[in-house]
């Protein structure tokens, strides 16, 4: 097999040393075994096609690897697969100002795209804490969301064209960067969020937006979970929010300790909301703040007075994930419609308290778009395996509540390996059968990221 791989790619772009296998064989999850047999670094769509054809002939399973910042095991290679890294396909290959379209190879890092857009006087609005390492191909594969979804939507909204190598080794050009294109099934949207199970993205035409006006950030102390939603509804009724995030006191404790940051407010509260909005809406925002104080939803607040202060307040939210990584948290990434969030919060809070009496629970997330991150932290004394098993056993109870409210068991992290066995809480048997049929059409020999999203 190595000889055959070397025929597709020059030898220095086929690695089998243990360090490379360990590095490129995993994502940010730490619960799954890692055992790829090789890592390869194609430099073009043609090379990737040659690899996929070889994989079909030899029945070699391929796992795509971007920035490996995934949290559901979608890029983990645990069964002797060949990892296909997009690290060498990291160029921005075109920009057309009249179309506001930038053409990126799959391995372009999110932050590089954001910087390119800013230098062109434009804006790429999809943003999250892992923007410095995540790659656009991986963002597309998981339809990544993040902190600005409430205003700008998910990655899907920004992809105007996609070049993809399918599991059968064909290179297809989906939607060609067009704004209007009514020629039948839009395959582009099938690949977005498909976690590399149908084909691998090689290039994308990404839409850019006009840059936002100057923004300000406000952090509010909110004693009761439910009242975060009253605050959201009040502000949202009066101004356009660019972000509405929340985190719990435990999350704040972890991130301030980890990054040595000052606390935002004099007094500790059970929860905090972080809002971002256009600076010119400050008067409206001040009125909203007064109202929330008068209602007793909010006890205190702070407003950024400079760009640096705004960034420091954002760190309180964006730094949480990294600050709890050492606890190898069991990650839940749940969503319901915002209107169902009050009912959901009450039920889930009670359930978690009951089922995890001895674990630390770290809440945070993008509550403005209906997305909660519920992280169960591993007690130091418990082994990784025992902890994972216990959390996994409780998941069905949590997911049943999500299902009862027609929510999703994975809002933005993807299904991968972590949520795979629970897919039926969010997708009906008829839908899952269709997903399987589609997999068979695009990947007839089952070589594209097998075992992810759909059980083998
Ligand atoms: C976040 O919102 O911080 C990211 O989705 C990462 C995480 O949930 O840990
Ligand atoms: Zn998130």
Short mmCIF file of C-alpha atoms and ligand atoms in Angstrom, two decimals:
data_model
loop_
_atom_site.label_atom_id
_atom_site.label_comp_id
_atom_site.label_asym_id
_atom_site.label_seq_id
_atom_site.Cartn_x
_atom_site.Cartn_y
_atom_site.Cartn_z
CA UNK A 1 0.00 0.00 0.00
CA UNK A 2 2.84 2.39 0.82
CA UNK A 3 4.32 1.80 -2.60
CA UNK A 4 1.00 2.60 -4.17
CA UNK A 5 0.66 5.76 -2.07
CA UNK A 6 4.17 6.76 -3.13
CA UNK A 7 3.07 6.46 -6.74
CA UNK A 8 0.35 9.06 -6.10
CA UNK A 9 2.49 11.40 -4.01
CA UNK A 10 6.20 12.03 -3.60
CA UNK A 11 7.63 10.03 -0.63
CA UNK A 12 8.11 13.03 1.66
CA UNK A 13 4.35 13.55 1.51
CA UNK A 14 3.58 10.09 2.86
CA UNK A 15 4.37 9.76 6.56
CA UNK A 16 4.21 6.72 8.78
CA UNK A 17 6.37 7.72 11.76
CA UNK A 18 4.61 7.36 15.15
CA UNK A 19 4.68 11.10 15.96
CA UNK A 20 2.98 12.02 12.68
CA UNK A 21 0.40 9.26 13.10
CA UNK A 22 -0.42 10.46 16.63
CA UNK A 23 -0.56 14.12 15.58
CA UNK A 24 -2.63 13.88 12.40
CA UNK A 25 -4.72 10.92 13.56
CA UNK A 26 -6.72 12.81 16.16
CA UNK A 27 -8.79 15.93 16.72
CA UNK A 28 -9.42 17.77 20.01
CA UNK A 29 -11.29 14.81 21.49
CA UNK A 30 -9.32 12.57 23.81
CA UNK A 31 -11.75 9.67 24.27
CA UNK A 32 -11.09 7.64 21.12
CA UNK A 33 -8.17 5.38 20.19
CA UNK A 34 -5.88 6.76 17.49
CA UNK A 35 -4.32 4.27 15.05
CA UNK A 36 -3.95 5.44 11.44
CA UNK A 37 -1.54 3.60 9.14
CA UNK A 38 -0.28 6.63 7.20
CA UNK A 39 -0.75 10.35 6.74
CA UNK A 40 -0.66 11.84 3.26
CA UNK A 41 -0.42 15.44 2.11
CA UNK A 42 -1.89 16.01 -1.36
CA UNK A 43 -1.21 19.35 -3.03
CA UNK A 44 -3.91 19.40 -5.68
CA UNK A 45 -7.37 18.11 -6.56
CA UNK A 46 -5.76 15.82 -9.16
CA UNK A 47 -3.54 14.23 -6.49
CA UNK A 48 -6.53 13.76 -4.21
CA UNK A 49 -8.47 12.12 -7.05
CA UNK A 50 -5.58 9.72 -7.63
CA UNK A 51 -5.59 8.88 -3.91
CA UNK A 52 -9.34 8.30 -3.80
CA UNK A 53 -9.16 6.03 -6.86
CA UNK A 54 -6.34 4.07 -5.25
CA UNK A 55 -8.35 3.83 -2.03
CA UNK A 56 -11.28 2.43 -4.01
CA UNK A 57 -9.11 -0.15 -5.74
CA UNK A 58 -7.37 -1.26 -2.53
CA UNK A 59 -10.35 -0.64 -0.21
CA UNK A 60 -8.39 1.76 1.98
CA UNK A 61 -10.42 3.92 4.37
CA UNK A 62 -9.59 7.64 4.21
CA UNK A 63 -10.05 10.19 7.01
CA UNK A 64 -9.94 13.91 6.16
CA UNK A 65 -7.84 16.10 8.41
CA UNK A 66 -8.08 19.89 8.60
CA UNK A 67 -7.12 21.90 11.69
CA UNK A 68 -8.23 18.92 13.86
CA UNK A 69 -10.12 21.22 16.22
CA UNK A 70 -13.27 19.07 16.03
CA UNK A 71 -14.97 18.06 19.27
CA UNK A 72 -16.93 15.00 18.14
CA UNK A 73 -14.17 12.74 16.80
CA UNK A 74 -15.03 13.38 13.14
CA UNK A 75 -11.34 13.54 12.19
CA UNK A 76 -10.13 10.70 14.42
CA UNK A 77 -8.47 7.78 12.62
CA UNK A 78 -8.72 4.78 14.93
CA UNK A 79 -8.76 1.79 12.56
CA UNK A 80 -5.72 1.75 10.30
CA UNK A 81 -7.07 4.43 7.97
CA UNK A 82 -5.00 6.74 5.79
CA UNK A 83 -5.33 10.32 7.01
CA UNK A 84 -5.60 12.90 4.23
CA UNK A 85 -4.24 16.19 5.53
CA UNK A 86 -5.11 19.43 3.74
CA UNK A 87 -2.17 21.29 5.29
CA UNK A 88 -0.50 21.64 1.88
CA UNK A 89 -3.62 22.89 0.16
CA UNK A 90 -3.70 26.14 2.10
CA UNK A 91 -3.66 28.83 -0.56
CA UNK A 92 -6.16 31.53 -1.38
CA UNK A 93 -6.30 31.08 -5.13
CA UNK A 94 -8.66 33.82 -6.29
CA UNK A 95 -10.54 36.93 -5.31
CA UNK A 96 -13.17 38.73 -7.35
CA UNK A 97 -14.25 42.02 -5.70
CA UNK A 98 -17.25 42.42 -8.04
CA UNK A 99 -18.61 39.08 -6.80
CA UNK A 100 -17.28 39.52 -3.24
CA UNK A 101 -16.03 35.96 -3.59
CA UNK A 102 -12.74 34.55 -2.38
CA UNK A 103 -11.65 31.14 -3.60
CA UNK A 104 -9.86 29.09 -0.94
CA UNK A 105 -8.25 25.70 -0.99
CA UNK A 106 -9.65 23.46 1.75
CA UNK A 107 -6.63 23.90 4.04
CA UNK A 108 -6.89 27.70 4.36
CA UNK A 109 -7.01 28.54 8.07
CA UNK A 110 -10.14 30.46 9.13
CA UNK A 111 -8.13 33.35 10.54
CA UNK A 112 -6.14 33.70 7.31
CA UNK A 113 -9.44 34.03 5.44
CA UNK A 114 -10.67 36.61 7.97
CA UNK A 115 -7.43 38.59 7.56
CA UNK A 116 -7.58 38.40 3.78
CA UNK A 117 -11.15 39.72 3.87
CA UNK A 118 -10.16 42.59 6.20
CA UNK A 119 -7.27 43.57 3.92
CA UNK A 120 -9.72 43.68 1.02
CA UNK A 121 -11.99 46.01 3.04
CA UNK A 122 -14.52 43.19 3.57
CA UNK A 123 -15.49 40.77 6.32
CA UNK A 124 -15.72 37.00 6.80
CA UNK A 125 -18.18 36.78 9.69
CA UNK A 126 -17.98 33.13 10.77
CA UNK A 127 -15.87 33.20 13.91
CA UNK A 128 -14.99 30.98 16.88
CA UNK A 129 -12.20 30.44 19.37
CA UNK A 130 -10.43 27.89 17.15
CA UNK A 131 -10.24 30.26 14.14
CA UNK A 132 -6.43 30.32 14.46
CA UNK A 133 -6.15 26.59 13.61
CA UNK A 134 -9.41 25.40 12.06
CA UNK A 135 -9.45 25.11 8.27
CA UNK A 136 -12.19 26.15 5.90
CA UNK A 137 -12.59 22.57 4.58
CA UNK A 138 -13.28 21.32 8.12
CA UNK A 139 -15.63 24.24 8.78
CA UNK A 140 -17.59 23.26 5.68
CA UNK A 141 -17.55 19.57 6.60
CA UNK A 142 -19.17 20.37 9.96
CA UNK A 143 -21.12 23.49 8.92
CA UNK A 144 -19.32 25.30 11.72
CA UNK A 145 -21.21 27.94 13.69
CA UNK A 146 -19.59 29.93 16.49
CA UNK A 147 -20.15 33.28 18.15
CA UNK A 148 -21.76 35.42 15.42
CA UNK A 149 -24.47 33.04 14.20
CA UNK A 150 -27.26 35.16 15.65
CA UNK A 151 -26.42 37.87 13.10
CA UNK A 152 -24.61 36.11 10.26
CA UNK A 153 -25.68 32.48 10.27
CA UNK A 154 -23.59 29.31 9.94
CA UNK A 155 -20.78 28.49 7.48
CA UNK A 156 -23.43 27.24 5.03
CA UNK A 157 -24.64 30.82 4.43
CA UNK A 158 -21.23 31.87 3.12
CA UNK A 159 -20.37 29.08 0.71
CA UNK A 160 -21.26 30.02 -2.86
CA UNK A 161 -19.36 27.27 -4.63
CA UNK A 162 -17.63 23.99 -3.76
CA UNK A 163 -15.22 21.73 -5.60
CA UNK A 164 -15.42 18.25 -4.13
CA UNK A 165 -13.76 14.90 -4.83
CA UNK A 166 -16.51 12.34 -4.26
CA UNK A 167 -16.00 8.90 -2.79
CA UNK A 168 -16.06 7.56 -6.36
CA UNK A 169 -13.10 9.81 -7.24
CA UNK A 170 -14.99 12.31 -9.38
CA UNK A 171 -14.25 16.01 -9.14
CA UNK A 172 -17.47 18.00 -9.15
CA UNK A 173 -18.08 21.73 -9.13
CA UNK A 174 -21.15 22.56 -7.05
CA UNK A 175 -22.99 25.84 -7.73
CA UNK A 176 -19.99 27.57 -9.36
CA UNK A 177 -20.13 30.61 -7.09
CA UNK A 178 -23.48 31.69 -8.47
CA UNK A 179 -26.03 33.73 -6.56
CA UNK A 180 -28.91 32.34 -8.58
CA UNK A 181 -28.92 28.84 -9.93
CA UNK A 182 -32.23 26.99 -10.25
CA UNK A 183 -30.99 23.84 -11.94
CA UNK A 184 -32.23 21.17 -9.58
CA UNK A 185 -30.70 19.57 -6.49
CA UNK A 186 -28.09 21.80 -4.87
CA UNK A 187 -25.40 19.25 -4.05
CA UNK A 188 -23.32 21.94 -2.38
CA UNK A 189 -25.62 21.87 0.62
CA UNK A 190 -25.44 18.10 0.82
CA UNK A 191 -21.66 18.22 1.23
CA UNK A 192 -21.82 21.04 3.79
CA UNK A 193 -22.13 19.30 7.15
CA UNK A 194 -21.53 15.81 5.71
CA UNK A 195 -18.32 15.35 7.77
CA UNK A 196 -16.30 14.01 4.86
CA UNK A 197 -18.52 10.94 4.53
CA UNK A 198 -19.59 11.65 0.92
CA UNK A 199 -16.52 13.36 -0.48
CA UNK A 200 -13.67 15.71 0.45
CA UNK A 201 -13.85 19.44 -0.23
CA UNK A 202 -10.83 20.67 -2.20
CA UNK A 203 -11.81 24.27 -2.88
CA UNK A 204 -14.57 26.69 -1.91
CA UNK A 205 -15.85 30.04 -3.18
CA UNK A 206 -16.56 31.93 0.02
CA UNK A 207 -18.80 34.97 0.12
CA UNK A 208 -17.62 38.03 2.00
CA UNK A 209 -19.74 40.72 3.68
CA UNK A 210 -19.40 44.46 4.15
CA UNK A 211 -17.38 45.15 7.30
CA UNK A 212 -19.45 45.78 10.42
CA UNK A 213 -19.68 49.18 12.11
CA UNK A 214 -17.63 49.58 15.33
CA UNK A 215 -18.87 47.13 17.94
CA UNK A 216 -19.17 47.28 21.72
CA UNK A 217 -19.38 44.44 24.22
CA UNK A 218 -21.50 44.30 27.36
CA UNK A 219 -21.30 41.65 30.10
CA UNK A 220 -24.25 41.32 32.49
CA UNK A 221 -24.63 39.38 35.73
CA UNK A 222 -27.81 37.27 35.70
CA UNK A 223 -28.77 35.36 38.86
CA UNK A 224 -31.39 33.04 37.32
CA UNK A 225 -30.84 30.84 34.24
CA UNK A 226 -34.28 31.52 32.77
CA UNK A 227 -33.87 35.29 32.98
CA UNK A 228 -31.05 35.17 30.43
CA UNK A 229 -33.82 34.56 27.90
CA UNK A 230 -35.87 37.50 29.13
CA UNK A 231 -32.75 39.66 28.71
CA UNK A 232 -32.24 38.28 25.19
CA UNK A 233 -35.84 38.96 24.16
CA UNK A 234 -35.74 42.49 25.56
CA UNK A 235 -32.51 43.51 23.83
CA UNK A 236 -33.37 41.72 20.60
CA UNK A 237 -36.67 43.57 20.37
CA UNK A 238 -34.83 46.90 20.41
CA UNK A 239 -31.50 46.44 18.65
CA UNK A 240 -29.68 44.13 16.27
CA UNK A 241 -27.33 41.90 18.22
CA UNK A 242 -24.08 40.63 16.68
CA UNK A 243 -23.68 38.10 19.51
CA UNK A 244 -25.56 36.93 22.58
CA UNK A 245 -23.56 34.40 24.59
CA UNK A 246 -23.78 33.12 28.14
CA UNK A 247 -21.59 31.32 30.67
CA UNK A 248 -21.94 30.10 34.23
CA UNK A 249 -19.98 31.18 37.30
CA UNK A 250 -18.00 27.91 37.19
CA UNK A 251 -17.01 28.62 33.57
CA UNK A 252 -15.92 32.13 34.58
CA UNK A 253 -13.86 30.77 37.48
CA UNK A 254 -12.05 28.37 35.15
CA UNK A 255 -11.29 30.89 32.42
CA UNK A 256 -10.18 33.72 34.74
CA UNK A 257 -7.81 31.31 36.52
CA UNK A 258 -6.49 29.81 33.29
CA UNK A 259 -5.83 33.13 31.51
CA UNK A 260 -5.20 35.22 34.60
CA UNK A 261 -8.00 37.60 33.71
CA UNK A 262 -9.85 39.97 36.04
CA UNK A 263 -13.48 39.19 36.83
CA UNK A 264 -15.87 41.42 34.87
CA UNK A 265 -18.14 42.43 37.76
CA UNK A 266 -17.59 43.17 41.45
CA UNK A 267 -20.08 40.54 42.56
CA UNK A 268 -20.24 36.89 41.46
CA UNK A 269 -23.50 35.83 39.82
CA UNK A 270 -24.75 32.38 38.85
CA UNK A 271 -24.69 33.33 35.13
CA UNK A 272 -23.38 35.99 32.80
CA UNK A 273 -24.62 37.16 29.42
CA UNK A 274 -22.23 38.66 26.87
CA UNK A 275 -23.73 40.88 24.20
CA UNK A 276 -22.14 42.54 21.20
CA UNK A 277 -23.83 45.22 19.09
CA UNK A 278 -23.17 48.28 16.92
CA UNK A 279 -21.73 51.18 18.92
CA UNK A 280 -24.33 53.57 17.51
CA UNK A 281 -27.02 51.56 19.36
CA UNK A 282 -25.52 52.46 22.74
CA UNK A 283 -28.45 54.61 23.90
CA UNK A 284 -30.96 51.88 23.10
CA UNK A 285 -28.72 49.35 24.86
CA UNK A 286 -28.48 51.54 27.98
CA UNK A 287 -32.28 51.76 28.13
CA UNK A 288 -32.48 47.96 27.82
CA UNK A 289 -29.93 47.55 30.60
CA UNK A 290 -31.93 49.85 32.91
CA UNK A 291 -35.07 47.88 32.17
CA UNK A 292 -33.37 44.53 32.90
CA UNK A 293 -32.05 45.92 36.21
CA UNK A 294 -35.52 47.21 37.15
CA UNK A 295 -37.02 43.80 36.39
CA UNK A 296 -34.41 42.13 38.59
CA UNK A 297 -33.13 39.97 35.70
CA UNK A 298 -29.72 41.61 35.87
CA UNK A 299 -27.78 42.79 38.92
CA UNK A 300 -24.80 44.54 37.34
CA UNK A 301 -23.12 45.12 34.01
CA UNK A 302 -19.97 46.36 32.30
CA UNK A 303 -19.55 47.96 28.89
CA UNK A 304 -16.33 47.94 26.86
CA UNK A 305 -14.75 51.40 26.55
CA UNK A 306 -12.16 50.44 23.93
CA UNK A 307 -11.33 47.75 21.38
CA UNK A 308 -8.88 46.20 23.87
CA UNK A 309 -11.50 46.04 26.61
CA UNK A 310 -13.94 44.48 24.18
CA UNK A 311 -11.36 41.81 23.31
CA UNK A 312 -10.68 41.17 26.99
CA UNK A 313 -14.37 40.68 27.70
CA UNK A 314 -14.60 38.30 24.73
CA UNK A 315 -11.76 36.26 26.21
CA UNK A 316 -14.04 35.44 29.16
CA UNK A 317 -16.25 33.55 26.76
CA UNK A 318 -13.88 32.39 24.05
CA UNK A 319 -11.24 31.11 26.48
CA UNK A 320 -13.62 28.76 28.34
CA UNK A 321 -13.22 25.73 26.10
CA UNK A 322 -9.42 25.81 26.38
CA UNK A 323 -9.56 26.48 30.14
CA UNK A 324 -11.50 23.25 30.80
CA UNK A 325 -9.61 21.06 28.29
CA UNK A 326 -7.45 19.62 31.07
CA UNK A 327 -10.62 18.10 32.62
CA UNK A 328 -11.23 16.15 29.37
CA UNK A 329 -14.87 17.28 29.48
CA UNK A 330 -17.70 15.20 28.10
CA UNK A 331 -19.23 17.63 25.65
CA UNK A 332 -22.90 18.15 24.93
CA UNK A 333 -23.72 20.61 22.16
CA UNK A 334 -27.49 20.91 22.25
CA UNK A 335 -29.97 23.16 20.48
CA UNK A 336 -33.68 23.86 20.54
CA UNK A 337 -35.66 26.71 19.05
CA UNK A 338 -35.12 29.84 21.14
CA UNK A 339 -38.85 29.88 21.97
CA UNK A 340 -38.49 26.42 23.56
CA UNK A 341 -35.37 27.28 25.50
CA UNK A 342 -37.16 28.20 28.79
CA UNK A 343 -38.83 24.78 28.97
CA UNK A 344 -35.61 23.11 27.94
CA UNK A 345 -33.45 24.92 30.50
CA UNK A 346 -35.67 23.99 33.44
CA UNK A 347 -35.79 20.32 32.50
CA UNK A 348 -32.15 19.93 31.67
CA UNK A 349 -30.91 21.80 34.74
CA UNK A 350 -32.91 19.53 37.05
CA UNK A 351 -31.86 16.36 35.22
CA UNK A 352 -28.19 17.21 35.23
CA UNK A 353 -28.27 18.06 38.93
CA UNK A 354 -29.88 14.70 39.64
CA UNK A 355 -27.68 12.53 37.41
CA UNK A 356 -24.33 14.14 37.99
CA UNK A 357 -24.45 15.06 41.70
CA UNK A 358 -20.70 14.53 42.12
CA UNK A 359 -19.46 16.14 38.87
CA UNK A 360 -18.70 19.75 38.04
CA UNK A 361 -20.98 21.01 35.27
CA UNK A 362 -19.76 23.84 33.12
CA UNK A 363 -22.45 25.70 31.16
CA UNK A 364 -21.82 28.13 28.36
CA UNK A 365 -22.86 28.68 24.78
CA UNK A 366 -24.56 30.61 22.08
CA UNK A 367 -27.88 30.91 23.80
CA UNK A 368 -29.01 33.68 21.42
CA UNK A 369 -29.35 31.10 18.64
CA UNK A 370 -30.68 28.31 20.86
CA UNK A 371 -27.36 26.49 21.38
CA UNK A 372 -26.17 25.30 24.81
CA UNK A 373 -22.80 23.75 25.57
CA UNK A 374 -23.11 21.48 28.57
CA UNK A 375 -19.69 20.24 29.63
CA UNK A 376 -19.30 17.56 32.30
CA UNK A 377 -15.84 17.84 33.87
CA UNK A 378 -13.97 14.68 34.75
CA UNK A 379 -13.06 14.36 38.44
CA UNK A 380 -9.30 13.79 38.72
CA UNK A 381 -9.78 10.48 40.56
CA UNK A 382 -11.91 8.89 37.83
CA UNK A 383 -10.29 7.13 34.86
CA UNK A 384 -10.97 8.47 31.38
CA UNK A 385 -12.75 5.23 30.39
CA UNK A 386 -15.01 5.07 33.46
CA UNK A 387 -15.89 8.75 33.09
CA UNK A 388 -16.72 8.43 29.39
CA UNK A 389 -18.86 5.33 30.00
CA UNK A 390 -20.81 6.97 32.79
CA UNK A 391 -21.49 10.13 30.77
CA UNK A 392 -22.35 8.14 27.68
CA UNK A 393 -24.88 6.12 29.69
CA UNK A 394 -26.65 9.29 30.84
CA UNK A 395 -26.67 10.89 27.38
CA UNK A 396 -29.89 9.15 26.23
CA UNK A 397 -31.82 10.82 29.07
CA UNK A 398 -30.50 14.24 28.08
CA UNK A 399 -31.09 13.58 24.38
CA UNK A 400 -34.66 12.37 25.07
CA UNK A 401 -35.43 15.84 26.47
CA UNK A 402 -33.88 17.43 23.41
CA UNK A 403 -35.94 15.15 21.16
CA UNK A 404 -39.15 15.92 23.07
CA UNK A 405 -38.64 19.57 22.13
CA UNK A 406 -37.66 18.75 18.54
CA UNK A 407 -34.12 19.93 19.15
CA UNK A 408 -30.72 18.75 17.97
CA UNK A 409 -28.18 16.60 19.80
CA UNK A 410 -25.39 18.33 17.89
CA UNK A 411 -25.95 21.98 17.13
CA UNK A 412 -22.54 22.86 15.68
CA UNK A 413 -19.85 20.32 16.64
CA UNK A 414 -20.98 17.57 14.28
CA UNK A 415 -21.85 13.94 14.93
CA UNK A 416 -18.52 12.19 14.30
CA UNK A 417 -18.01 9.28 16.68
CA UNK A 418 -19.23 10.94 19.86
CA UNK A 419 -22.87 11.41 18.82
CA UNK A 420 -23.13 8.73 16.16
CA UNK A 421 -24.99 6.17 18.25
CA UNK A 422 -27.53 8.81 19.28
CA UNK A 423 -28.38 10.12 15.83
CA UNK A 424 -31.92 8.76 16.04
CA UNK A 425 -32.74 11.28 18.76
CA UNK A 426 -32.57 13.99 16.10
CA UNK A 427 -33.22 12.21 12.79
CA UNK A 428 -36.15 9.89 11.98
CA UNK A 429 -35.66 6.29 10.75
CA UNK A 430 -36.83 7.42 7.29
CA UNK A 431 -34.23 10.20 7.26
CA UNK A 432 -31.43 7.90 8.43
CA UNK A 433 -32.33 5.42 5.69
CA UNK A 434 -32.06 8.24 3.14
CA UNK A 435 -28.71 9.36 4.57
CA UNK A 436 -27.46 5.79 4.15
CA UNK A 437 -28.70 5.65 0.56
CA UNK A 438 -26.96 8.93 -0.24
CA UNK A 439 -23.75 7.62 1.30
CA UNK A 440 -23.96 4.64 -1.03
CA UNK A 441 -24.42 6.88 -4.08
CA UNK A 442 -21.46 9.17 -3.40
CA UNK A 443 -19.17 6.63 -1.74
CA UNK A 444 -20.06 3.19 -3.13
CA UNK A 445 -17.16 1.38 -1.45
CA UNK A 446 -17.54 3.10 1.92
CA UNK A 447 -14.01 4.51 2.01
CA UNK A 448 -14.78 8.13 2.94
CA UNK A 449 -14.48 8.67 6.70
CA UNK A 450 -16.23 5.37 7.49
CA UNK A 451 -17.91 4.95 10.85
CA UNK A 452 -18.43 8.69 11.31
CA UNK A 453 -21.93 10.14 11.40
CA UNK A 454 -23.47 6.77 10.43
CA UNK A 455 -22.71 3.53 12.27
CA UNK A 456 -20.95 0.98 9.99
C1 LIG B 1 -17.38 27.15 22.01
O1 LIG B 1 -18.49 27.63 21.85
O2 LIG B 1 -16.58 27.60 22.84
C2 LIG B 1 -16.97 26.03 21.11
O3 LIG B 1 -18.06 25.44 20.49
C3 LIG B 1 -16.08 25.04 21.79
C4 LIG B 1 -16.69 24.29 22.93
O4 LIG B 1 -17.90 24.11 22.96
O5 LIG B 1 -15.96 23.84 23.80
ZN1 LIG B 2 -19.71 26.73 20.44
#
